[in-house]
Each structure stands twice: as structure tokens, then as C-alpha cells.
XYZ file of C-alpha atoms in Angstrom:
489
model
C 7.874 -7.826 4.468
C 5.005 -9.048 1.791
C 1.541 -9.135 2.804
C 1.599 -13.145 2.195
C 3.840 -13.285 4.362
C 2.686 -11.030 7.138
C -0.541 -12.706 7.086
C 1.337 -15.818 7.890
C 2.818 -14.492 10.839
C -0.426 -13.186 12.180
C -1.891 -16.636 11.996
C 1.258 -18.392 13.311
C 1.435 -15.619 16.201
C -2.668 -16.358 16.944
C -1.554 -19.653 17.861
C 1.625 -19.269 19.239
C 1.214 -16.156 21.259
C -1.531 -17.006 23.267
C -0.038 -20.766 24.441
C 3.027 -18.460 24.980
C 1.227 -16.298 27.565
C -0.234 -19.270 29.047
C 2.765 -20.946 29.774
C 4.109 -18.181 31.325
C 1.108 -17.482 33.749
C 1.499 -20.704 34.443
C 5.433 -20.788 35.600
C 5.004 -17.135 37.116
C 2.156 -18.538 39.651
C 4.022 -21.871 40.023
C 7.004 -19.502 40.518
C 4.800 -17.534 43.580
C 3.232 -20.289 45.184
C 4.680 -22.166 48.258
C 6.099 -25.354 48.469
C 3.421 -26.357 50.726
C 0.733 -25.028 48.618
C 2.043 -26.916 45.415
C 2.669 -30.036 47.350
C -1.455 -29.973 48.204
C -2.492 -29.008 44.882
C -0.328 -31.975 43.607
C -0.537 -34.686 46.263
C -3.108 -34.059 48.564
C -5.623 -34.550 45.971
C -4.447 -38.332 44.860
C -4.726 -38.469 48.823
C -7.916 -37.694 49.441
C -9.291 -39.478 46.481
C -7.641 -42.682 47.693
C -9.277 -41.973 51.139
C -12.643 -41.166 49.912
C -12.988 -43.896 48.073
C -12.298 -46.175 51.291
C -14.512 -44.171 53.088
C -17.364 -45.032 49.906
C -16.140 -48.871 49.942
C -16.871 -48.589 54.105
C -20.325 -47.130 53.458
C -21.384 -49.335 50.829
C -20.373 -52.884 53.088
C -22.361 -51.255 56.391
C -25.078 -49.912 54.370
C -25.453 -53.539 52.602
C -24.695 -55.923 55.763
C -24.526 -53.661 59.058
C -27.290 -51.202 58.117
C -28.293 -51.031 62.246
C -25.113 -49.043 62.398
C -26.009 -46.343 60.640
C -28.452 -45.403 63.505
C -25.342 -45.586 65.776
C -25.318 -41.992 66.698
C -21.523 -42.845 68.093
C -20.779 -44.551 64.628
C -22.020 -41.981 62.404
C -20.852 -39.245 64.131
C -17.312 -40.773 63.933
C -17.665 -41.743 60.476
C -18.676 -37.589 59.387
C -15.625 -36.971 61.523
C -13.510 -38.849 59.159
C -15.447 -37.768 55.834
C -14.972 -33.870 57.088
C -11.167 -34.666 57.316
C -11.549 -36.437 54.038
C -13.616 -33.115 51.808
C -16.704 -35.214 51.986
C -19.932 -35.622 53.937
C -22.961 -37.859 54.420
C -26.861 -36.970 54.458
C -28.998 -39.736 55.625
C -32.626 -39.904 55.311
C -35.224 -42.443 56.460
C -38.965 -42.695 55.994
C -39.094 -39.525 54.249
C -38.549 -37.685 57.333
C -35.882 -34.603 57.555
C -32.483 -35.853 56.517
C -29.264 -36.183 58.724
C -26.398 -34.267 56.942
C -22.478 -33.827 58.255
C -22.016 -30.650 59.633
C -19.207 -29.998 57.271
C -22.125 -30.080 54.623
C -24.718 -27.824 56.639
C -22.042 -24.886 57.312
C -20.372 -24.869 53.638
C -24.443 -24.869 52.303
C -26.640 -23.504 55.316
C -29.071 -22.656 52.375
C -29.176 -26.045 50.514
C -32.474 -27.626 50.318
C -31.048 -31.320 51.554
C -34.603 -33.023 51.224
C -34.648 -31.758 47.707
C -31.214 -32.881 46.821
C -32.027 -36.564 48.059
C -35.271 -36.546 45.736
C -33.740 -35.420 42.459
C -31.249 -37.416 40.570
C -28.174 -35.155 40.298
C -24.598 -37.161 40.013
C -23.273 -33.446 41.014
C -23.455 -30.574 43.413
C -21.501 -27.034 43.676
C -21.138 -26.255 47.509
C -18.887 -23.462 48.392
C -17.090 -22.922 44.915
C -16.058 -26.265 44.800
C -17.879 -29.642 42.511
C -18.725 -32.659 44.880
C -19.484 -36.007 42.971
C -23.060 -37.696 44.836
C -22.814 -41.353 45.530
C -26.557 -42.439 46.081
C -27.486 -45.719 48.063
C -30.678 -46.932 49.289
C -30.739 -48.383 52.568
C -33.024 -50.905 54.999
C -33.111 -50.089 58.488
C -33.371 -52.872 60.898
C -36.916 -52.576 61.948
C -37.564 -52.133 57.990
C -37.680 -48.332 57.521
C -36.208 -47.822 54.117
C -34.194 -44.690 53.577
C -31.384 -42.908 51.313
C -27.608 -42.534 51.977
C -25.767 -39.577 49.727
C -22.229 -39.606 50.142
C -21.010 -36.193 49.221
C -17.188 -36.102 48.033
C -15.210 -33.240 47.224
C -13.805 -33.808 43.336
C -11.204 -31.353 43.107
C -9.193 -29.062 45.124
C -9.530 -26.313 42.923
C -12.388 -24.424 43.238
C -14.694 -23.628 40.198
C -13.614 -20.113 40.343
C -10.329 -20.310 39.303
C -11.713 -22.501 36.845
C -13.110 -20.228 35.108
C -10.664 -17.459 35.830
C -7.930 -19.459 33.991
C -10.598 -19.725 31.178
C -11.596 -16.484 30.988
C -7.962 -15.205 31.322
C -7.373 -17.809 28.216
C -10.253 -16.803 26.211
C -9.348 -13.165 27.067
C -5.472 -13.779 25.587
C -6.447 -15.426 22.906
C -9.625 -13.138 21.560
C -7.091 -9.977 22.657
C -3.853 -11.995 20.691
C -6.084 -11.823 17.817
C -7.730 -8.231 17.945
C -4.626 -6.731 18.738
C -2.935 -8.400 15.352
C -6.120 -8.290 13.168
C -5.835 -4.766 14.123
C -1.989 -4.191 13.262
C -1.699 -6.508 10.147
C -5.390 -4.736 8.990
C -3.707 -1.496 9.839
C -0.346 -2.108 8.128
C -2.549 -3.095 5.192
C -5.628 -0.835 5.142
C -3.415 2.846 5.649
C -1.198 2.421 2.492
C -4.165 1.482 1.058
C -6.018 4.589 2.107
C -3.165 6.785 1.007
C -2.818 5.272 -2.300
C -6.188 5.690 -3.220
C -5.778 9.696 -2.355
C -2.854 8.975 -4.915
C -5.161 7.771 -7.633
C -7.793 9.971 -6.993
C -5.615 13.282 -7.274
C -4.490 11.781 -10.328
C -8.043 10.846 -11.626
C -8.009 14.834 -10.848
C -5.130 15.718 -12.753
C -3.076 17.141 -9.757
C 0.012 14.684 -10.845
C 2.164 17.227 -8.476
C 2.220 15.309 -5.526
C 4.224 12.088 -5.110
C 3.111 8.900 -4.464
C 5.285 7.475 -1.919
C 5.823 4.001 -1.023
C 5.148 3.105 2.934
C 5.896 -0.284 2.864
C 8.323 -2.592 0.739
C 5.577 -5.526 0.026
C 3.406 -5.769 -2.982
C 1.485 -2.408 -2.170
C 4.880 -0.675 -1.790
C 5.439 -2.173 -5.675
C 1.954 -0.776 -6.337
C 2.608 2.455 -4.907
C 5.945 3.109 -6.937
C 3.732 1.614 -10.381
C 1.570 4.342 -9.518
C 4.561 7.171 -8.812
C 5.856 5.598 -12.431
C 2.828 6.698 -14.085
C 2.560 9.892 -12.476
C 5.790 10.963 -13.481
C 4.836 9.254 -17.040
C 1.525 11.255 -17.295
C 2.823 14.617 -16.181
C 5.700 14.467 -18.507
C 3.026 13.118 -20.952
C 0.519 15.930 -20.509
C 3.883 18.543 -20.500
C 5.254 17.609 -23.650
C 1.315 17.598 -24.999
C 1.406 21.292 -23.801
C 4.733 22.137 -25.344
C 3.856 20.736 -28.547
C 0.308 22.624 -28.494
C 2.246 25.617 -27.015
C 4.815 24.689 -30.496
C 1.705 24.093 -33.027
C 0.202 27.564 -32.130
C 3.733 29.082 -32.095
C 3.956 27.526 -35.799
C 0.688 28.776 -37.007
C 1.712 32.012 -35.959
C 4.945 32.154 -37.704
C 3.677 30.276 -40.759
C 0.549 32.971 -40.881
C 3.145 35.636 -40.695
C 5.686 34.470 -43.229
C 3.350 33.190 -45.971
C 0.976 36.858 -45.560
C 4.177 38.740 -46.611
C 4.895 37.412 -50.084
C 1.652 36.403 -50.965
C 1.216 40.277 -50.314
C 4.040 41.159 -52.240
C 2.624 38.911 -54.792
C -0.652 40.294 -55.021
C 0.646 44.131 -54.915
C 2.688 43.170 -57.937
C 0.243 41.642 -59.704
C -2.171 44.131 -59.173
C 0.008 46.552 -60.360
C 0.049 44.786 -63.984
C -3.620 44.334 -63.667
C -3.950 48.397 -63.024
C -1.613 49.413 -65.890
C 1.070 50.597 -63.394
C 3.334 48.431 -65.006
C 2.770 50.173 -68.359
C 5.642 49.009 -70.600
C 7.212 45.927 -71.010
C 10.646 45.727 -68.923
C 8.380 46.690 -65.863
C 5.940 43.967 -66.619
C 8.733 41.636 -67.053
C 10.417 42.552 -64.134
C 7.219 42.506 -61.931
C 6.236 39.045 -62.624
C 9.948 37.889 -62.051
C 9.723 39.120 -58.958
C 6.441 38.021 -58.730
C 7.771 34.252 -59.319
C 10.769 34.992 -56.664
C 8.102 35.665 -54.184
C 6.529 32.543 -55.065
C 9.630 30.115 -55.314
C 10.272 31.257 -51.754
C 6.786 30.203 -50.707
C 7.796 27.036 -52.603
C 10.174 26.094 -50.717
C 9.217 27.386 -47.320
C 6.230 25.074 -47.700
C 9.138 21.934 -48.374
C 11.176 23.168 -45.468
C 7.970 23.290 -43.235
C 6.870 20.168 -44.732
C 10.356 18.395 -43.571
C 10.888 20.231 -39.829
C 6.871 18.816 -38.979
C 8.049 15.025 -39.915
C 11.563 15.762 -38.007
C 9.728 17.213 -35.330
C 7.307 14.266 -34.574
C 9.915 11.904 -35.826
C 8.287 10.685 -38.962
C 11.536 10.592 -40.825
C 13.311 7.550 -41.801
C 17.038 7.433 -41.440
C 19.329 5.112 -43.847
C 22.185 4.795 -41.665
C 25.236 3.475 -42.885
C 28.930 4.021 -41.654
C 30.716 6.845 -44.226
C 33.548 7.931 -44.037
C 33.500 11.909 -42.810
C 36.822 12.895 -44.619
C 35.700 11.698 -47.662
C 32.268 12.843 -47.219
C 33.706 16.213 -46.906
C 36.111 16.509 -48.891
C 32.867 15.490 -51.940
C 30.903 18.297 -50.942
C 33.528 20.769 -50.861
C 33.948 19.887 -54.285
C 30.665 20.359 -55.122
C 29.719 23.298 -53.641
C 33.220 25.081 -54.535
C 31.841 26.363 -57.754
C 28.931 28.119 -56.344
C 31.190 29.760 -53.788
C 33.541 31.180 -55.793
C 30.922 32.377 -58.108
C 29.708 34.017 -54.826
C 33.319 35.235 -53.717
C 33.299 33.078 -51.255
C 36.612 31.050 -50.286
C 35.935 27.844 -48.955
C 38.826 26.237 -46.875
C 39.220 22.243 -45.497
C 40.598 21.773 -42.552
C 41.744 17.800 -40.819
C 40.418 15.532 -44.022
C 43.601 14.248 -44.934
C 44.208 10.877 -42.728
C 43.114 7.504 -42.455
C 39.063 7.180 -42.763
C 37.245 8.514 -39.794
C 33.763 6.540 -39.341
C 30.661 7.596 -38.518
C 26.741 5.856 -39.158
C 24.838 9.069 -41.072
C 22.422 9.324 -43.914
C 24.092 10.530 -46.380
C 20.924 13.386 -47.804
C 20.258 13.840 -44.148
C 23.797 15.014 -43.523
C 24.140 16.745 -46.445
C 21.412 18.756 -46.085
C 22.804 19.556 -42.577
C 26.038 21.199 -44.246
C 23.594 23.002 -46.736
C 21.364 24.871 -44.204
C 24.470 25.669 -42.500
C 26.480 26.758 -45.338
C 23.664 28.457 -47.094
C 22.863 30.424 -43.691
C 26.950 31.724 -43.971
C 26.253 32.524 -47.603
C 23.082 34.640 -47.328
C 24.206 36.547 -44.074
C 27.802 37.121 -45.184
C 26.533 38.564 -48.585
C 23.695 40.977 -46.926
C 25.856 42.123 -44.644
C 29.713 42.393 -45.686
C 29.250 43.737 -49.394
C 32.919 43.479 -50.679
C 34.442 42.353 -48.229
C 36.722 39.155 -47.820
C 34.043 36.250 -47.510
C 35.536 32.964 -46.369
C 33.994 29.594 -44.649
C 36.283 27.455 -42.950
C 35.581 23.495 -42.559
C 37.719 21.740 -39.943
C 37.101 18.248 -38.651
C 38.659 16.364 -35.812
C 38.277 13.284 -33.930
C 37.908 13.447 -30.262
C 38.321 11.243 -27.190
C 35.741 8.760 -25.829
C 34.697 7.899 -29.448
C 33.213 11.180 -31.009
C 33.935 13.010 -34.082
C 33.410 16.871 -34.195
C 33.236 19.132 -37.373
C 33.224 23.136 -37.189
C 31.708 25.570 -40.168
C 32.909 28.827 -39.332
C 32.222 32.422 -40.988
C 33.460 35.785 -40.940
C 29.987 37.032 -41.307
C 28.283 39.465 -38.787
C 28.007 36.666 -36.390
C 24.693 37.531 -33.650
C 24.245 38.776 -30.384
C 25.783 36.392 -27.582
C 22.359 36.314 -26.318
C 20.521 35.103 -29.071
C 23.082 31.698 -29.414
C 20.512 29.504 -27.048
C 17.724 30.441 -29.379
C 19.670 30.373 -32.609
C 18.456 26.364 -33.050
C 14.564 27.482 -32.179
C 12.004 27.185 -35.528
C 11.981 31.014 -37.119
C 13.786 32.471 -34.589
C 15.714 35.676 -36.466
C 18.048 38.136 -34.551
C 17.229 41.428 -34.973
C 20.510 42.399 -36.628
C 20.996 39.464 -39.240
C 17.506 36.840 -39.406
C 15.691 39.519 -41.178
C 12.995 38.647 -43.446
C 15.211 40.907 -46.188
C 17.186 38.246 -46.223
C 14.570 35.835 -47.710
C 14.907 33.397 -44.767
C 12.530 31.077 -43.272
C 13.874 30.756 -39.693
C 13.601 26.869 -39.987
C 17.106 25.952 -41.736
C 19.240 25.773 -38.277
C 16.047 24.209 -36.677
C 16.339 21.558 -39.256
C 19.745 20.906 -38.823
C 19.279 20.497 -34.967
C 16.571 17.960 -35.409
C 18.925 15.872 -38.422
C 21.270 15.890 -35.814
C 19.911 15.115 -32.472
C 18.239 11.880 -34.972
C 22.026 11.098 -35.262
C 22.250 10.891 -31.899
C 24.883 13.953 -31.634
C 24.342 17.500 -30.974
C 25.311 20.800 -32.483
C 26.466 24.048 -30.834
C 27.063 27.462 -31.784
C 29.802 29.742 -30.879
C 31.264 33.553 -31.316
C 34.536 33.435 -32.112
C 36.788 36.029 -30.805
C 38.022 37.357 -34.351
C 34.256 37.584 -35.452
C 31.697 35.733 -37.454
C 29.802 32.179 -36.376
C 30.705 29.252 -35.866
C 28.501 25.903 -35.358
C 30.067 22.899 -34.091
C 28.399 19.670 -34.993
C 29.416 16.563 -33.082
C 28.501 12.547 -33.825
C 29.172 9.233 -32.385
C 32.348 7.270 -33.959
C 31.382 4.252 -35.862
C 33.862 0.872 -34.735
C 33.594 -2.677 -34.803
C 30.250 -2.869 -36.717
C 28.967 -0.282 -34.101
C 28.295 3.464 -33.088
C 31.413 4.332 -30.041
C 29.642 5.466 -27.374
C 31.120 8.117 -24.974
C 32.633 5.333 -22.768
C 34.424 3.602 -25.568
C 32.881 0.576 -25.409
């Protein structure tokens, strides 16, 4: 439930609950009392109202025409009689002297100060928990004494007590009604609240290991899973910015390391011509060529670098365009089949014949892909297998759910099965094969993984049971204008 609308509950319930309560006090002591009782809470009250106010009509007319009467001791005593029966009473007074009042009067107030009462000019009087009205008259006795008549007449017949029990118990239901849900909306509020700003200030912290859990679905329920969203988003955040520093040092190192040892071979050569070890001219010649070899590998360590650190924070733009892979192919066989054979290598195509097989590449990016991989064959197979049968094998295939899969395969020393999860990592080497002998920089298969995974495909590597590598590149199928995803759509 929102909070807008659990606020408008509250207020509807404020109003509603307490008339509820009410009501039902009501019925329940309706419900207990006796017929009897109702019937002189309901009726006997019209009755005695009707009777009192003959009574008052009989005063006035004897008080106005038959004043002598009222010092009829048989009279008035009958009339109190009547007025007792009837919740009222009568207190006379004449010449200032002590007044006459009903008995009824003296025992429900033996404390009421009756000459007082005549004196002041009150319309109403409590006696006994219950409100009489005063009806005031003045009077003229027959041998001309003046005096005062108060007719005293009960008003209601419920006493002033319950009164104000019924509203106290009403102010008490409704001021309780609205504690008790200013207290549970507040609450229902107020603790998410409170635990959400823990949340944020663990966060402000940088503890982003505990969860931010929603308590309520309303808007601070939304807030709370914002706020899990960008915990998750800063952790991840502040883990890949650790990674990548954890990467950059990793780098330094390895760049530090690779660049020391031919700029030291470099130096030690050159040195050497500069000391006169070289001391004819074939060793001159031959130390500056090597010299310049040492350097051209520098060269282009810096460019392959230079090209991982743009891959690597995604600073490269791919042109991608749908090719067809058989064709593609079956062109750089064709171009690299010279070089092979010039390096005894035998360089066989397998699955390019057929109808065109799609994919969205850049061309250079791809082909650079099948020249680290190629080139990695080359220079392991000819460090390692001397004159030995050499031979890379190029199969292609198309696979279900819209991907296409090619395999470059050597019979070259292959690596230790438990260096093939590292084999994609930047200057990783195996101990028996990624040698620095070899003139490697440790970045070409790292390269190719990044070219790739910017395809949006990934790359493998295998053992195969007869020997050598093999590293299995799949893409997404181009169709219909678009890359095939693995659902065929």
C-alpha cells in the first residue's frame, strides 16, 4: 500500500472509527438495559415535562389571582406533593424571612444555601447530579407582604454524570482512534525510514556489503530498491576500478620487464662496438643487426600495447559490415600461403566451399584475429618441432541457434592443460612454450580475445588428443539485415 494512500485511510479511519465505537456502545447498553428502564429514559421524560409544565401554568394563575393560597399550609403541602411526584419542587419566600422549600429539595441539597439561591439570578441549578431549570415569580401576599416563588424542575432524566462519562468515553475514543493510528501509520513510515538511512550511511561509508532491503511495497519500498540498485552499481563500480588498477599495475610490471630486456640487449651490443669488442667488420655488422632486431621488437610491442590499452577500455571503433566467412577465408589463406610454405608450413581449409555464410565483422579487426593466432602456431611450431611436419588446419562450420564457429589448429607443442584458462590473459607465457626466446609479447591471444568479445562472440582453446592447439573462435550469424542471436530470432 502507498503512503498516499495509507494516509488516507488513517484520516478516513479517525472519522469513521470512533462514530463506529460509538454506535456500538450505544446498541451494547441499549442491548443491556431493561425494557422498563428504556421505556423511562424514552417516555417518562416527555411525561414529566408535560406535567411540569401544568404544574408551572397552576403556579403562575394562583400566584397572579389566588396568591392567599399559597399560605394554605394544606394547599402547598399538596401542591410539593405533586411537584415531588413530578422531579420538581417549590421554595417560597416572603418578607425576606427564611424560605419554605419542598422537602424533595431540602433532602436531595441539605447543604444548599436556599436564601442565596432566591437572591441571585441563576436560570439553573445542579442538585444531586441532575440540572433543574428555575422558574422565578414574584408574589403579593394578601395582607401585602411581597415575596419570591422558585419553581425548581428537573430538566432531564439523565444525570450530569453520565453526561460527561459518554463525553469523556467519546473524547477518549476519538483522541485514542487517533494516537493509536498516528502511531502505526508514523511507525509504518518512520522504521523503513530509519533503516534506510543506516543503508545510506554504510554506503556514505563504503561498506556496500550489506543489502538494502525493501520493507514495504509503497514509494519508500521503490526508494529502498533505488538505493539496493546503486549499491550493487557502486560495488561493481568500485570492483572493476580495483581490477583495472589491480590490471594497470600488472601492466606496468610486465611492460617494465619486457622493454628492460632488449633495451639491455641493445645497450650490451652497442657497447660492445663502442669498446672495440666488435673489432672487425662482419661482427660490427652483425651486432647492430641484431641490435635493430632488438629494436623492431620494441617497435612493435609498443603498437601491440598501444592497441590491447584502446581494446581494453573500449576505445576502438568497429566498421561492421556483414562478410561473407568462406570467402573471407578462403582470401587470407591465399595470402598468407606463401609465407607458410616458405616456412614449411602446410596450411589446410576445411568447410569454405558452400553457399555464403554471413557474419557482421571488421574486416582488419578480424584479420588481425587470424594473424595473432596464426603467427602464435608459426613461432611455437618452429622453436619447438625443428624438422618436423608443420601443418595448420582451418575448418569452419555453421552451427545451430544462429552461430558460426571457425577452428585454427596446430601440431605444435600445444601447453599444459592448466595453463588453457590463462592462455587469453595479457603476457601470460607457459613455462614450456611463451618464452621470451621466442620473441613474444604475451599480448597477441589477449588481443584476439578482446577483437572478439567486441564481436560479440567468444573464443576458446582446446588440447586435442593427437597433440598441438587448437582455438575455436565463435560469432553471431548475420540474417535478414541483422546479427542471429542464439534464439534465432
Amino acid at each position: 500500500m502507498s503512503i498516499r494512500t495509507r494516509l488516507q485511510v488513517a484520516l478516513w479511519a479517525m472519522v469513521i472509527v470512533p462514530n463506529i465505537i460509538m454506535i456500538s456502545l450505544i446498541i451494547s447498553l441499549l442491548y443491556f438495559l431493561s425494557d422498563q428502564t428504556l421505556h423511562e429514559l424514552m417516555y417518562d421524560e416527555k411525561y414529566y415535562k408535560d406535567r411540569q409544565a401544568i404544574a408551572l401554568g397552576e403556579l403562575s394563575y394562583v400566584m397572579r389571582y389566588e396568591p392567599e393560597r399559597m399560605e394554605n399550609d394544606h394547599y402547598l403541602n399538596d401542591f410539593q406533593n405533586r411537584l415531588t411526584e413530578l422531579q420538581a419542587g417549590v421554595v417560597l419566600e416572603r418578607n425576606g424571612n427564611a424560605p419554605i422549600v419542598t422537602p424533595m429539595l431540602r433532602q436531595a441539597a441539605p447543604h444548599e444555601d436556599w436564601s442565596k439561591l432566591v437572591e441571585e439570578d441563576r436560570d439553573q441549578i445542579a442538585i444531586d447530579g441532575y440540572l433543574y431549570q428555575i422558574v422565578r415569580q414574584d408574589i403579593v401576599f394578601a395582607d401585602g407582604g411581597e415575596g419570591k416563588v422558585l419553581l425548581l424542575r428537573q430538566q432531564e432524566q439523565i444525570p450530569i454524570s453520565w453526561k460527561i462519562i459518554v463525553v469523556t468515553v467519546g473524547l477518549f475514543v476519538l483522541v485514542g482512534t487517533s494516537i493509536f493510528l498516528t502511531y502505526t501509520v508514523s511507525r509504518s513510515i518512520l522504521k523503513p525510514l530509519y533503516s534506510l538511512k543506516r543503508s545510506a550511511e554504510q554506503i556514505s561509508e563504503g561498506m556496500l556489503d550489506g543489502e538494502v532491503r525493501p520493507v514495504n511495497k509503497d514509494e519508500i519500498g521503490e526508494l529502498s530498491t533505488a538505493f539496493e540498485a546503486m549499491r550493487q552499481r557502486l560495488k561493481s563500480s568500485i570492483a572493476e576500478r580495483l581490477q583495472e588498477e589491480e590490471n594497470r599495475k600488472r601492466l606496468l610490471s610486465h611492460i617494465s620487464h619486457d622493454l628492460k630486456t632488449p633495451i639491455t640487449a641493445i645497450k650490451g651490443y652497442i657497447e660492445g662496438i663502442l669498446d672495440g669488442v666488435a673489432n672487425t667488420r662482419e661482427k660490427q655488422e652483425k651486432y647492430l643487426q641484431t641490435a635493430y632486431r632488438k629494436a623492431a621488437d620494441m617497435d612493435r610491442l609498443i603498437d601491440e600495447l598501444f592497441l590491447f590499452s584502446k581494446l581494453d577500455m573500449q576505445h576502438v571503433v568497429y566498421d561492421f559490415k556483414p562478410i561473407d566467412i568462406r570467402r573471407f577465408m578462403k582470401h587470407y589463406a591465399e595470402d598468407q600461403q606463401f609465407d607458410l610454405e616458405k616456412a614449411g608450413i602446410v596450411l589446410e581449409l576445411h568447410g569454405v566451399a558452400g553457399e555464403p555464410l554471413l557474419v557482421a565483422a571488421d574486416t582488419e579487426k578480424l584479420s588481425r584475429v587470424f594473424h595473432n593466432i596464426i603467427g602464435n602456431s608459426v613461432k611455437y611450431m618452429m622453436n619447438e618441432t625443428g624438422d618436423a611436419d608443420r601443418r595448420i588446419e582451418i575448418s569452419l562450420r555453421g552451427l545451430p541457434g544462429g552461430y558460426v564457429q571457425f577452428q585454427i589448429r596446430d601440431n605444435g607443442p600445444g601447453v599444459e592443460p592448466d595453463a588453457l584458462p590463462m592462455l587469453f590473459d595479457q603476457f601470460y607465457r607457459t613455462e614450456q612454450s611463451r618464452s621470451t626466446e621466442t620473441g613474444g609479447s604475451g599480448l597477441g591471444l589477449a588481443i584476439v580475445k578482446q577483437i572478439v568479445q567486441g564481436h560479440g562472440g567468444y573464443v576458446e582453446a582446446s588440447l586435442p588428443a593427437d597433440g598441438g592447439l587448437a582455438i575455436t573462435v565463435t560469432l553471431r550469424q548475420w540474417r535478414n539485415g541483422h546479427e542471429h542471436d542464439a534464439e534465432g530470432r
